[in-house]
Coordinates of C-alpha atoms in Angstrom, one line a residue:
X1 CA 15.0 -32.9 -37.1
X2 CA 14.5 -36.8 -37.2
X3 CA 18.2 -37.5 -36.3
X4 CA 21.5 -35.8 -35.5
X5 CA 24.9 -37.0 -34.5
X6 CA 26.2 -36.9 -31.6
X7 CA 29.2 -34.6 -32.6
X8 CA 26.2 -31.5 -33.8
X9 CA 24.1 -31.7 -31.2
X10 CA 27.4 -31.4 -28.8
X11 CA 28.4 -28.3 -31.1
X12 CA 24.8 -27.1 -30.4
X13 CA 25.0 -27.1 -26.5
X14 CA 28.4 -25.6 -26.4
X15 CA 27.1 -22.6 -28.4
X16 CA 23.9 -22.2 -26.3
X17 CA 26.1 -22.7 -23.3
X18 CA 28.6 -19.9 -23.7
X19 CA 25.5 -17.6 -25.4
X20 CA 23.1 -18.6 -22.2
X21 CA 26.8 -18.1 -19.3
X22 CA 26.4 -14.5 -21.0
X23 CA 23.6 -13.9 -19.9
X24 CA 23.6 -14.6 -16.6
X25 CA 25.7 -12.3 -15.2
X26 CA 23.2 -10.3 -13.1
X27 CA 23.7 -9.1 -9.4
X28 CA 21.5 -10.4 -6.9
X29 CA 22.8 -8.6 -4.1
X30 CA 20.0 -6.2 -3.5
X31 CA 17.3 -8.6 -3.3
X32 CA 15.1 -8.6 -0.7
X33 CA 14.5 -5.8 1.9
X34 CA 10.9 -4.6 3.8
X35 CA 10.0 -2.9 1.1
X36 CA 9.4 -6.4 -0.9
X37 CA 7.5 -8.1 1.1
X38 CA 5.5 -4.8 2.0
X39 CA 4.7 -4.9 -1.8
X40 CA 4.1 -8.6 -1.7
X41 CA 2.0 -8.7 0.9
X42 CA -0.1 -5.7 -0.9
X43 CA -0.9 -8.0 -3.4
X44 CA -2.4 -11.0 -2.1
X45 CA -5.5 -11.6 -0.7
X46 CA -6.2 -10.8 3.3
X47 CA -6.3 -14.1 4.6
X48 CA -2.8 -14.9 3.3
X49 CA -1.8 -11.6 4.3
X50 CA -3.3 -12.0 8.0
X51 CA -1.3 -15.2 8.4
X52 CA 2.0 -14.1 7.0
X53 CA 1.3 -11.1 9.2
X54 CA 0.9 -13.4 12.2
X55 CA 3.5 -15.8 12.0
X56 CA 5.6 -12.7 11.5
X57 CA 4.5 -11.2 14.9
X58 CA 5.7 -14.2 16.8
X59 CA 8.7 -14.5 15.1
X60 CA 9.8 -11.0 15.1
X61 CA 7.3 -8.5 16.4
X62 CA 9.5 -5.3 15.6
X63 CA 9.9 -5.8 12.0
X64 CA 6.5 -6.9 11.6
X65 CA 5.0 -3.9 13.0
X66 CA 7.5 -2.1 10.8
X67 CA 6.1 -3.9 7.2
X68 CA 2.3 -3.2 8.6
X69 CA 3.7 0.9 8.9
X70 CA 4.7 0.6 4.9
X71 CA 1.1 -1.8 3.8
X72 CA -1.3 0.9 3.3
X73 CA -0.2 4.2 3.2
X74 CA -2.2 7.6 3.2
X75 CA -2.2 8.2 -0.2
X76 CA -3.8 4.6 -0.7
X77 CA -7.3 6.1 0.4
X78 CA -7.6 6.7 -3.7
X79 CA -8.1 3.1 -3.9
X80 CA -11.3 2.4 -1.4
X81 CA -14.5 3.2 -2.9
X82 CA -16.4 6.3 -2.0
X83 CA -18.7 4.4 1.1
X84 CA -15.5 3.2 2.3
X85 CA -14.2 7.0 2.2
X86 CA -17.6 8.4 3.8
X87 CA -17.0 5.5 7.1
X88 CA -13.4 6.5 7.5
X89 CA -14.5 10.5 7.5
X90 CA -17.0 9.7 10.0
X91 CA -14.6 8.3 12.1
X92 CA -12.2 11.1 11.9
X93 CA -11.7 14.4 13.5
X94 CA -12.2 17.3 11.8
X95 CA -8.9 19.0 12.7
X96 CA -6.9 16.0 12.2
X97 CA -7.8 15.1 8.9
X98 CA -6.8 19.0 7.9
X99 CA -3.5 17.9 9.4
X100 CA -3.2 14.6 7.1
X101 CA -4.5 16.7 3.9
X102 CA -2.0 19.6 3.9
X103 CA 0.4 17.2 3.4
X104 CA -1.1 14.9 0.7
X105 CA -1.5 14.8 -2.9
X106 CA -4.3 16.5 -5.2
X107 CA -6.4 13.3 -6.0
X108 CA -6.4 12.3 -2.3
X109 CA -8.0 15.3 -1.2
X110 CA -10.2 15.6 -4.0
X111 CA -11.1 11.9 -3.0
X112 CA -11.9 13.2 0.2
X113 CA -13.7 16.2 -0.7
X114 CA -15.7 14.6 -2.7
X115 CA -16.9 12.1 -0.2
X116 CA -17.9 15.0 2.4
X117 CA -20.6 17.3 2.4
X118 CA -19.8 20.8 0.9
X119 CA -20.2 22.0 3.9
X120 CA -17.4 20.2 5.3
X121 CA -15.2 20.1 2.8
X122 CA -15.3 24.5 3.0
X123 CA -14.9 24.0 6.6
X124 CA -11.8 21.8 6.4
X125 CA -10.5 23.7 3.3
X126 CA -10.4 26.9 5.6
X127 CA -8.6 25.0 8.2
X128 CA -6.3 24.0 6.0
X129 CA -5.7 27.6 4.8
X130 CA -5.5 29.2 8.7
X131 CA -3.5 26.5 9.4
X132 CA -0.5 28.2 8.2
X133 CA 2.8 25.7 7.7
X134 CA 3.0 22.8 9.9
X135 CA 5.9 20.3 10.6
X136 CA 6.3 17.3 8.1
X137 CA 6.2 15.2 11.5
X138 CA 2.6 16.0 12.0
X139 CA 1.1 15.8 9.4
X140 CA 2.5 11.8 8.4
X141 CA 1.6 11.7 12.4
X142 CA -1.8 12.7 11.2
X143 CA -1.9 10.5 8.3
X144 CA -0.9 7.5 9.9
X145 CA -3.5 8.0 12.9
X146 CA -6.0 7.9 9.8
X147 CA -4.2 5.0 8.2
X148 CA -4.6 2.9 11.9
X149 CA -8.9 3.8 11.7
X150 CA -8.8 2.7 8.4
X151 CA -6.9 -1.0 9.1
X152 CA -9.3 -1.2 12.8
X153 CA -12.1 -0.5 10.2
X154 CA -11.1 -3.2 7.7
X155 CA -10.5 -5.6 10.4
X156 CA -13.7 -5.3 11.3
X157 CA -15.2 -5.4 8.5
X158 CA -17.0 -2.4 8.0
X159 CA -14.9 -1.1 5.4
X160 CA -13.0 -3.5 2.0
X161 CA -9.4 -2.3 1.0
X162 CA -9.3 -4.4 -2.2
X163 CA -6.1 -6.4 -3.1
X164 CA -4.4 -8.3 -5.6
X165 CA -6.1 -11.7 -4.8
X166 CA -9.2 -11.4 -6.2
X167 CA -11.2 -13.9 -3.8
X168 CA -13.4 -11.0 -2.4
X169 CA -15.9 -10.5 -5.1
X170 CA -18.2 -7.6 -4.0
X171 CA -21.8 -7.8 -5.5

């Protein structure tokens, strides 16, 4: 278009306006919450996450403590590679991580099983078996007493929980 009057291109923006006020008519009311800066904060690397983290704490230690709960969960173990898995076993007791398994999914205790000796894994099969039912209660108490080893581990540095950032390349 080399040139327009006035009067078309005035013609033009009234259309797009009224197509475009159409539009944009969605509800923003439920933005926000825990839940989105728990997946945020999942997704960026650990330096950014250890200062948001930080300057959280000092602001509002409750709800900070609360978004740390939600970061990595139990069934994230899936996600650290298998000497990752092998460290965390080591530093777990036997009877508490039949607790954490009776409650979890297929692939995590697969993950885990397959990161023990067979040995091991028949032994805390078999507790898991004579175990019986257990409360709901204990076993995410179980979980998250796993969970807390593997963040003191990471913090450390003995163990990696990979994240969205990408600045950690592992060779």
């Amino acid at each position: 278009m080399d040139r327009t009057s006035p009067d078309v291109i005035h013609q033009v923006e009234k259309v797009l306006e009224k197509q475009l006020s159409s539009l944009v008519t969605l509800d923003y009311t439920s933005a926000g919450g825990i839940q989105n800066v728990v997946d945020i904060l999942n997704n960026v690397d650990r330096g950014t996450e250890k200062n948001i983290l930080e300057a959280l704490e000092a602001e509002d230690p409750e709800l900070a403590e609360e978004i740390k709960r939600r970061m990595f969960v139990f069934e994230d173990i899936v996600t650290l590679d298998n000497r990752s898995i092998q460290r965390v076993i080591r530093e777990i007791d036997n009877k508490e991580l039949a607790l954490a398994l009776k409650g979890s999914s297929h692939e995590v205790n697969e993950v885990i099983f397959r990161n023990m000796s067979k040995r091991l894994a028949e032994m805390i099969k078999e507790d898991m078996e004579y175990m019986g039912p257990v409360r709901l209660r204990d076993v995410e108490e179980a979980q998250q007493k796993i969970v807390n080893i593997i963040r003191k581990l990471e913090e450390t540095g003995e163990i990696i929980i990979s994240r969205g950032g990408g600045d950690e390349i592992i060779v």
